[in-house]
CSV table of N, CA, C and O in Angstrom, one decimal:
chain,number,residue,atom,x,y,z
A,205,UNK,N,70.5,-50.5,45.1
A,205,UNK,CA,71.5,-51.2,44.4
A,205,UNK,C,72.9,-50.7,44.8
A,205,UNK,O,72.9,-49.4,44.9
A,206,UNK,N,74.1,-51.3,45.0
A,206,UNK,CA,75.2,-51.4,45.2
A,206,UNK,C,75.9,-49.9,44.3
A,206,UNK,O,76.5,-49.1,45.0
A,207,UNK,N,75.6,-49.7,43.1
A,207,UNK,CA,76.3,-48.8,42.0
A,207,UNK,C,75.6,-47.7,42.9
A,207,UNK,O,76.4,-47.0,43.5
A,208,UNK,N,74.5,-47.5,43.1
A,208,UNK,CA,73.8,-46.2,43.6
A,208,UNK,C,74.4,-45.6,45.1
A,208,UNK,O,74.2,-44.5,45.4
A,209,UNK,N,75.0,-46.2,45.7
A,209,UNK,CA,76.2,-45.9,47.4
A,209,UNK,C,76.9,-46.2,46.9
A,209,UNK,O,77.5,-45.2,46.5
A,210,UNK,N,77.4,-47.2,46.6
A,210,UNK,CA,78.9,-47.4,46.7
A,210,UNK,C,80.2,-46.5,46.2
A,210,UNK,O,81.4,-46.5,46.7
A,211,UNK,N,79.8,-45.9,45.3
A,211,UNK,CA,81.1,-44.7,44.7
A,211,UNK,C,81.2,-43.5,45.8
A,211,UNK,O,82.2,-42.9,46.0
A,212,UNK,N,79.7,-43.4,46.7
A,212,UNK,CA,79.6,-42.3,47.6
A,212,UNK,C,80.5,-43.2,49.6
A,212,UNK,O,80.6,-42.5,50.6
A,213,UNK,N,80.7,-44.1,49.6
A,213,UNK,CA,81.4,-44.9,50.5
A,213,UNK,C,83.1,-45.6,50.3
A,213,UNK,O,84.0,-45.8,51.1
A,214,UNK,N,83.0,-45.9,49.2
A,214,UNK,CA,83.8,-46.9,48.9
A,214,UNK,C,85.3,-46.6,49.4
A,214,UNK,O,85.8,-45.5,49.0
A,215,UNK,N,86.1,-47.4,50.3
A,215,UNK,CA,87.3,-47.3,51.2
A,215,UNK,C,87.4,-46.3,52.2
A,215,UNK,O,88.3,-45.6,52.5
A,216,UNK,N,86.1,-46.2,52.7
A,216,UNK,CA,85.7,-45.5,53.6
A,216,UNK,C,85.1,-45.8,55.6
A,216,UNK,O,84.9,-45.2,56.6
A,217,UNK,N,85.1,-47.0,55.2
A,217,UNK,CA,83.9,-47.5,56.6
A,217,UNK,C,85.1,-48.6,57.2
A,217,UNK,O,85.6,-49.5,56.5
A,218,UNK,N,85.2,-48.4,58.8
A,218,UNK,CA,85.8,-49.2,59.6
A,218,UNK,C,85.2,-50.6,59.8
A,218,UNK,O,85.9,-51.6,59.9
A,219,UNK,N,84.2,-50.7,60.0
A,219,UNK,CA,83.1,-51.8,60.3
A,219,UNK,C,82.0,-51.5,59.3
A,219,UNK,O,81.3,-50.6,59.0
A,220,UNK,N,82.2,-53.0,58.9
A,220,UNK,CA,81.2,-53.1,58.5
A,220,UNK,C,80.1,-54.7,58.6
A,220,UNK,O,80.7,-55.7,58.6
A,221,UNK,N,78.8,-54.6,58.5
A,221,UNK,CA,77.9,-55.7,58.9
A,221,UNK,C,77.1,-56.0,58.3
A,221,UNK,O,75.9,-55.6,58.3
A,222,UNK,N,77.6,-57.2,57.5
A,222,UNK,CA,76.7,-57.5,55.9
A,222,UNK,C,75.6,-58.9,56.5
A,222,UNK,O,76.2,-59.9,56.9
A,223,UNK,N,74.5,-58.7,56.5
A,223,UNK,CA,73.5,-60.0,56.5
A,223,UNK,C,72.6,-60.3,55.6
A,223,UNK,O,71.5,-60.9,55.7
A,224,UNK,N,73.2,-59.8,54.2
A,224,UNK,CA,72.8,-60.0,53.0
A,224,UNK,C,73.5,-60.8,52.3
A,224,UNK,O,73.2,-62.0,52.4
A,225,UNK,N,74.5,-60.5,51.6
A,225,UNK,CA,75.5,-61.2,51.0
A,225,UNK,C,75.1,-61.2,49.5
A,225,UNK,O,75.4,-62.1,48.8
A,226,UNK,N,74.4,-60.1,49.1
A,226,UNK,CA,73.9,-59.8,47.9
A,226,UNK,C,75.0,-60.0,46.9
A,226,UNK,O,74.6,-60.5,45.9
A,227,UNK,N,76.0,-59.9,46.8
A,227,UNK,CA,77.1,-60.2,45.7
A,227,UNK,C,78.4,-60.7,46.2
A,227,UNK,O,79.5,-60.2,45.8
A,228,UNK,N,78.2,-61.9,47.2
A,228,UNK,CA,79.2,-62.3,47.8
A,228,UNK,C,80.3,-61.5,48.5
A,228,UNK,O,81.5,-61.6,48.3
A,229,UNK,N,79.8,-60.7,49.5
A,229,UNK,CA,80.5,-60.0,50.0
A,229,UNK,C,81.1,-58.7,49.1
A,229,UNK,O,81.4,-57.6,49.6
A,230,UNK,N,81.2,-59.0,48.0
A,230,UNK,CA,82.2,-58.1,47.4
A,230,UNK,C,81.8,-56.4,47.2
A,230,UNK,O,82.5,-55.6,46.5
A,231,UNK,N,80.6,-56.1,47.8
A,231,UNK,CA,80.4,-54.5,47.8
A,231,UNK,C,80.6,-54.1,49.6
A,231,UNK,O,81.0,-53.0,50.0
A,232,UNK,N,80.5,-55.0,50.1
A,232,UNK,CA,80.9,-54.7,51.4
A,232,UNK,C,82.3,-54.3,51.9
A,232,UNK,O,82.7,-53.3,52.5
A,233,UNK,N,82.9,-55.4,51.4
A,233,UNK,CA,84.9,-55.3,51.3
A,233,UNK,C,84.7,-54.3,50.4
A,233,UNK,O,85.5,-53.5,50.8
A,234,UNK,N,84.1,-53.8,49.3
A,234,UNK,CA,85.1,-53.1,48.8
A,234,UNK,C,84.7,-51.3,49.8
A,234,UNK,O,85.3,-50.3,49.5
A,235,UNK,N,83.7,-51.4,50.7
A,235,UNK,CA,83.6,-50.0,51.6
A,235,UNK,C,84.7,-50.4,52.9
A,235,UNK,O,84.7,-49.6,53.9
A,236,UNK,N,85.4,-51.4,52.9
A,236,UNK,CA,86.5,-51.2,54.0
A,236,UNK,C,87.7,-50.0,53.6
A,236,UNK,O,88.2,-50.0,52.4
A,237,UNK,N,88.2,-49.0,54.9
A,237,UNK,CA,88.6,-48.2,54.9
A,237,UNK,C,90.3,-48.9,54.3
A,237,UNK,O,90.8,-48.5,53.3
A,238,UNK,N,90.9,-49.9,55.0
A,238,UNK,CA,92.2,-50.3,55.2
A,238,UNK,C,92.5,-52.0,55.4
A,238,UNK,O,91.6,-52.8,55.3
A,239,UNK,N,93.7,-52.3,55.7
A,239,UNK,CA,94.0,-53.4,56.6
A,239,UNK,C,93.3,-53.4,58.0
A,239,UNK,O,92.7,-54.4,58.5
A,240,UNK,N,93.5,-52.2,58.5
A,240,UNK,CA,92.6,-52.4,59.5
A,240,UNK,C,90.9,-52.8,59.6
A,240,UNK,O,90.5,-53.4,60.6
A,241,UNK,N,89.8,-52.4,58.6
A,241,UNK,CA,89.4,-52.5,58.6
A,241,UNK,C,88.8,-54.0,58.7
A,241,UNK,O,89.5,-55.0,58.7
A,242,UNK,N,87.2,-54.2,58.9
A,242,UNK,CA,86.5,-55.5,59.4
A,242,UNK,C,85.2,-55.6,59.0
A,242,UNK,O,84.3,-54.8,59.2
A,243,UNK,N,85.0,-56.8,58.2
A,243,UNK,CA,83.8,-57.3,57.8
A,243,UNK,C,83.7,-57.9,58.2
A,243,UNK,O,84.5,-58.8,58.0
A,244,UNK,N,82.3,-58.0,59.1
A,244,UNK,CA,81.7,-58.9,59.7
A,244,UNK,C,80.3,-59.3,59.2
A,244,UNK,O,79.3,-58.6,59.3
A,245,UNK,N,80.3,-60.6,58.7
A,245,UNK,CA,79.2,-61.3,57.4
A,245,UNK,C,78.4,-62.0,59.0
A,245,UNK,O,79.1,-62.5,59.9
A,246,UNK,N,76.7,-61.7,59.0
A,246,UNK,CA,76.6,-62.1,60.1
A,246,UNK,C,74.9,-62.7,59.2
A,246,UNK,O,73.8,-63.1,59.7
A,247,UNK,N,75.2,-62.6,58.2
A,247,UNK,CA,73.9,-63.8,57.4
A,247,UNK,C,74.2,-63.9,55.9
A,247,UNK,O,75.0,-63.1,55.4
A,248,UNK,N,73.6,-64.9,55.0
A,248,UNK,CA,73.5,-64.7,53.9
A,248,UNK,C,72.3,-65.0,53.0
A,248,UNK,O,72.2,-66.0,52.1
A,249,UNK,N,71.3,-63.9,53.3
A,249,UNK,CA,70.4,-63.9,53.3
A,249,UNK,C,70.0,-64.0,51.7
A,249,UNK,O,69.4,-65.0,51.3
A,250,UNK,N,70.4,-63.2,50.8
A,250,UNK,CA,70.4,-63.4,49.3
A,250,UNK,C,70.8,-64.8,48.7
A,250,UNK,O,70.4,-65.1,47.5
A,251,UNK,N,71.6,-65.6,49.3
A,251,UNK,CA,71.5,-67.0,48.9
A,251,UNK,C,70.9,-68.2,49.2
A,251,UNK,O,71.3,-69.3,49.2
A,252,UNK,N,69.2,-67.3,49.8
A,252,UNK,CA,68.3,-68.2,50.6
A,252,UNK,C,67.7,-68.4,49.4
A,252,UNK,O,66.9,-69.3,49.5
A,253,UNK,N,67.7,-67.9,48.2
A,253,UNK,CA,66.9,-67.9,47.0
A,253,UNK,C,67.3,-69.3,46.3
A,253,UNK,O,66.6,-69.9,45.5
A,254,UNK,N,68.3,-69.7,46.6
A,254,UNK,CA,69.1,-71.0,45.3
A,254,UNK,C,68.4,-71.9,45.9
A,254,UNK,O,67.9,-71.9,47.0
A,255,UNK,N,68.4,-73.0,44.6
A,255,UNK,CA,67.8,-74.1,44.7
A,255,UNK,C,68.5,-75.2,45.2
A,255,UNK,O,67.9,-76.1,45.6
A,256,UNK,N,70.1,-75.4,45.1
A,256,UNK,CA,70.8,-76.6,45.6
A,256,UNK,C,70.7,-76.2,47.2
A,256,UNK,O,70.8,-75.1,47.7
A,257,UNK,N,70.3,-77.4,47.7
A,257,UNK,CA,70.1,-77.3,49.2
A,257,UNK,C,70.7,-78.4,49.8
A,257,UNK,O,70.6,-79.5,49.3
A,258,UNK,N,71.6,-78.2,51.0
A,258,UNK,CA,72.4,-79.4,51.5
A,258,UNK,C,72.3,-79.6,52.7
A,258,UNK,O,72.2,-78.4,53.0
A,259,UNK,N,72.3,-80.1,53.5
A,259,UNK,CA,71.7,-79.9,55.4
A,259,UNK,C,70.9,-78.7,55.4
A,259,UNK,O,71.3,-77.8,56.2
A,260,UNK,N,69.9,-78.6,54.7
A,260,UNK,CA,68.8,-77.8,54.8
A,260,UNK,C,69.5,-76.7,54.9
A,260,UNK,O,69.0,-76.0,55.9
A,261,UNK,N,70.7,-76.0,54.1
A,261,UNK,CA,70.9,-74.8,53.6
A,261,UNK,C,71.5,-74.9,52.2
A,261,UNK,O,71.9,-76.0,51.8
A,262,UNK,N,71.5,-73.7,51.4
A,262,UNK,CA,71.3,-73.6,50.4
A,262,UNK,C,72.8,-73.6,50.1
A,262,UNK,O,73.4,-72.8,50.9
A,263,UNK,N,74.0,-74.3,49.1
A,263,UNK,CA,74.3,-74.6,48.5
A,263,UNK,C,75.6,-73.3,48.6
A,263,UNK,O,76.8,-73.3,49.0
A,264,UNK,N,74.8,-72.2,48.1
A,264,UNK,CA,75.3,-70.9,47.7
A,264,UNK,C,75.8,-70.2,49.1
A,264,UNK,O,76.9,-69.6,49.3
A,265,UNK,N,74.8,-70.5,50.0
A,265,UNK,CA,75.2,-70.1,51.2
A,265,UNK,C,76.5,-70.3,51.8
A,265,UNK,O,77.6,-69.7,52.1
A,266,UNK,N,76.2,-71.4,51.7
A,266,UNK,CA,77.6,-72.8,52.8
A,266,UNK,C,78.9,-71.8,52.4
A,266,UNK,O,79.7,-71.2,53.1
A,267,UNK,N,78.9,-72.0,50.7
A,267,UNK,CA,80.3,-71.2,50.5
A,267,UNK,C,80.5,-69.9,50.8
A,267,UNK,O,81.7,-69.7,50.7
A,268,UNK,N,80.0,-69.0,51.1
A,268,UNK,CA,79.6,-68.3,51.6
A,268,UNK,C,80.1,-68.0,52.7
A,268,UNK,O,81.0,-67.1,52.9
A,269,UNK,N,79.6,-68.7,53.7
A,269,UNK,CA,80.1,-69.0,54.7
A,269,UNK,C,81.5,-69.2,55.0
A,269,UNK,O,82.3,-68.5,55.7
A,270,UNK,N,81.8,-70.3,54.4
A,270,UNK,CA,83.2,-70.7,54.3
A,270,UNK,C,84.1,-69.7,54.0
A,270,UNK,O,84.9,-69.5,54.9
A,271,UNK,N,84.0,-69.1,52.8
A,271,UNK,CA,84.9,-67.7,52.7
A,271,UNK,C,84.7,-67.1,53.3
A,271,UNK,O,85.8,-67.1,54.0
A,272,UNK,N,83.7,-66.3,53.9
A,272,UNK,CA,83.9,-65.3,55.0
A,272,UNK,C,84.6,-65.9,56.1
A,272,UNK,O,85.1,-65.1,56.7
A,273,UNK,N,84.7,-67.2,56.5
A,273,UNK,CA,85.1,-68.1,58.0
A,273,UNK,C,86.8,-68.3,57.4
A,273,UNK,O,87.8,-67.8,58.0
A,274,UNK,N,86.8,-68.9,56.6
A,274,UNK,CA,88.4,-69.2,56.0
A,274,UNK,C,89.5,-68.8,55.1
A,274,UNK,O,90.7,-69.0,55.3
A,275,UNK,N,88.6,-68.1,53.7
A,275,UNK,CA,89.4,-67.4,52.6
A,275,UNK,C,89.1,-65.9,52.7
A,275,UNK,O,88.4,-65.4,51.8
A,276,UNK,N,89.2,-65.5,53.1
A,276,UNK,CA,88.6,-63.8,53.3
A,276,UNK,C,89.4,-63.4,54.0
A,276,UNK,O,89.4,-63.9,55.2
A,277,UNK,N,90.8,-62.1,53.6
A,277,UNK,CA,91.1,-61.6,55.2
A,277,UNK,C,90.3,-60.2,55.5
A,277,UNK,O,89.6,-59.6,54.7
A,278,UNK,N,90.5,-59.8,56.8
A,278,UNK,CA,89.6,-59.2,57.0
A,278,UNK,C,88.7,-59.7,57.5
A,278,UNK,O,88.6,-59.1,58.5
A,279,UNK,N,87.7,-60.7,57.5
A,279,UNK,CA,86.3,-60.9,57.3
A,279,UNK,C,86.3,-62.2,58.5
A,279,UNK,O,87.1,-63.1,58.7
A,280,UNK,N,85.1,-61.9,59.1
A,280,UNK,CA,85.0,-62.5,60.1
A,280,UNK,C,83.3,-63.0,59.9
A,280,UNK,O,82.5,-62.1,59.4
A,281,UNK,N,82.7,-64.3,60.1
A,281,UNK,CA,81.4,-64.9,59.9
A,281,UNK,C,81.3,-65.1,61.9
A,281,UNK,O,81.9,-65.6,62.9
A,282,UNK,N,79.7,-64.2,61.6
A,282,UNK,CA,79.0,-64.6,63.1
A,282,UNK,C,78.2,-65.4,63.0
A,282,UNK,O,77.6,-65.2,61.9
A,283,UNK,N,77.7,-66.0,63.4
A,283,UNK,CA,76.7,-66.9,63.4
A,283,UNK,C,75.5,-66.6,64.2
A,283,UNK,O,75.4,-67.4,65.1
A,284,UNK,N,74.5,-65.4,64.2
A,284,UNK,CA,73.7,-64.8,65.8
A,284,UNK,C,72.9,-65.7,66.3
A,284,UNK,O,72.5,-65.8,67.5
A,285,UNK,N,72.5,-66.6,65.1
A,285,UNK,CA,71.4,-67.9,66.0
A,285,UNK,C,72.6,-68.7,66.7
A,285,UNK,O,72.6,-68.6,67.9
A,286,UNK,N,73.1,-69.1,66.4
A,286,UNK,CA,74.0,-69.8,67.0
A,286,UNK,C,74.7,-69.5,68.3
A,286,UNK,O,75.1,-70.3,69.1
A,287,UNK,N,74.9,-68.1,68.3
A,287,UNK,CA,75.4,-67.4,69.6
A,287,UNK,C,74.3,-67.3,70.1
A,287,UNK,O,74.4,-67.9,71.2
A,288,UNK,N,72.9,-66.7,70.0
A,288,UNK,CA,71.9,-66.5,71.0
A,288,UNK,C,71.4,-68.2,71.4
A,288,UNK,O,70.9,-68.3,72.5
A,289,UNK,N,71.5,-69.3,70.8
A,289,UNK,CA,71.5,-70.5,71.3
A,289,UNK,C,72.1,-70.7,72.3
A,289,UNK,O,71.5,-71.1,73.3
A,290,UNK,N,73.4,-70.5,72.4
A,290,UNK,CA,74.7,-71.1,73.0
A,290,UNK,C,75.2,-70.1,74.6
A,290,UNK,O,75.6,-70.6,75.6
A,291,UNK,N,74.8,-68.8,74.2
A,291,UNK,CA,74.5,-67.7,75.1
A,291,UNK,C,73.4,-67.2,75.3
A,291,UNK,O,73.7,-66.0,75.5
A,292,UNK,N,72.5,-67.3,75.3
A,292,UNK,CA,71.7,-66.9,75.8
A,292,UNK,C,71.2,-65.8,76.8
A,292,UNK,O,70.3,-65.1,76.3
A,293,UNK,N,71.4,-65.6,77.5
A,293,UNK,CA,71.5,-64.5,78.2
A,293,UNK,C,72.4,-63.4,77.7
A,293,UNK,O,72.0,-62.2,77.6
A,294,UNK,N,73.8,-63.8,77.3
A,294,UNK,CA,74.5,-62.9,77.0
A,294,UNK,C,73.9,-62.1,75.8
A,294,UNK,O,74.4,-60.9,75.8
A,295,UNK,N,73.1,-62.5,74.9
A,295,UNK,CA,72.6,-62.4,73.7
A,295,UNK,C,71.1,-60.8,74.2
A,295,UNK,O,70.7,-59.7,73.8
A,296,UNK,N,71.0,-61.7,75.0
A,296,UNK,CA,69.9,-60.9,75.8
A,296,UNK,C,70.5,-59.3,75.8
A,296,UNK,O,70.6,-58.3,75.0
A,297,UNK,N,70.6,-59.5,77.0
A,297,UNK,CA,71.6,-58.5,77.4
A,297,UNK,C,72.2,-57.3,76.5
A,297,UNK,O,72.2,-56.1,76.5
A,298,UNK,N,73.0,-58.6,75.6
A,298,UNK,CA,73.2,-57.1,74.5
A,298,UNK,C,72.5,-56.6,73.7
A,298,UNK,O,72.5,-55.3,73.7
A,299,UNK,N,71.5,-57.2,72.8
A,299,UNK,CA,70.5,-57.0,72.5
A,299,UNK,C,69.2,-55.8,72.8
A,299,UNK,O,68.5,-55.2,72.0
A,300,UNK,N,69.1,-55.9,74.7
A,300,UNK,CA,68.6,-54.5,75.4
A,300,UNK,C,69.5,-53.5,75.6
A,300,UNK,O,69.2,-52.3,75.8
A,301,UNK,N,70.9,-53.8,75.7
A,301,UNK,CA,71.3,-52.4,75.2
A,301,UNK,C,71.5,-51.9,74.3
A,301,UNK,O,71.7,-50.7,74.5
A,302,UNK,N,71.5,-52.6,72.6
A,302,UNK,CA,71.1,-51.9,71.5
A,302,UNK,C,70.4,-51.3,71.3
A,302,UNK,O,70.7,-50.2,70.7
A,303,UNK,N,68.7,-51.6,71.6
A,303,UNK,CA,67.9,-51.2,71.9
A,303,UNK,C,67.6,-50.0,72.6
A,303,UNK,O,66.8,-49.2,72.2
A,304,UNK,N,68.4,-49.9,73.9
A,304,UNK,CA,68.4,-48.8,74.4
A,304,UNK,C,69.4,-47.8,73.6
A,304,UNK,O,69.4,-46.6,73.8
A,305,UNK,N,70.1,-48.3,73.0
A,305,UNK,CA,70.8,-47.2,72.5
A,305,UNK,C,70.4,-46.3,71.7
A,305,UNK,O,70.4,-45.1,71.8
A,306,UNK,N,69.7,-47.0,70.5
A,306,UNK,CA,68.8,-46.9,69.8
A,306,UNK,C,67.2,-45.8,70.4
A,306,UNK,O,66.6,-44.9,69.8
A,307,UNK,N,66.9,-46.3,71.4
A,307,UNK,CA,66.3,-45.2,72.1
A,307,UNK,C,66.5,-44.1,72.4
A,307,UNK,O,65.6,-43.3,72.4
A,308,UNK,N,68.1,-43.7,73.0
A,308,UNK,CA,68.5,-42.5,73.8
A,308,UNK,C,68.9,-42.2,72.7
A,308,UNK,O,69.5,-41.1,73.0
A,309,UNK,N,69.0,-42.5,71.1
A,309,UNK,CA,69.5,-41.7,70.0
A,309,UNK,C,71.1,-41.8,70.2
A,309,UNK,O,71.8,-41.2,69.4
């Protein structure tokens, strides 16, 4: 839960990469260090639970979305299905070298 890290991070982290969206972004933003800082919302997975559904997503999401894409500063929405659709390869690619990074530690 959020209360249990968050006092131990909070205005602390340059990047950050939420694919939850457990409370509307708002424990994420509040671990950015500054203005400089960046959230990047790259799912919203916790509002796969609601029941209003509208082009076969959930309601809760969409907005969601939208703030992180339009009312959020700071905050930037990725879309990764959408980029591994569209790029493909490039998607790839980065992907094995995470991977490897993650391997060489």
């Amino acid at each position: 839960e959020p209360e249990d890290w968050l006092p131990e991070i909070e205005g602390q982290i340059d990047i950050v990469i939420d694919g939850v969206c457990s409370n509307g972004f708002s424990t994420s933003r509040a671990t950015l260090r500054g203005k400089n800082s960046k959230l990047v919302c790259i799912g919203t997975a916790a509002k796969y639970k609601a029941e209003q559904i509208f082009s076969g997503m959930p309601v809760a999401a969409m907005w969601q979305v939208t703030q992180a894409t339009w009312l959020m500063s700071q905050t930037t929405f990725f879309d990764v299905f959408r980029f591994n659709e569209e790029h493909n390869d490039i998607f790839k690619e980065d992907l094995l070298y995470l991977f490897q990074l993650l391997r060489d530690g």
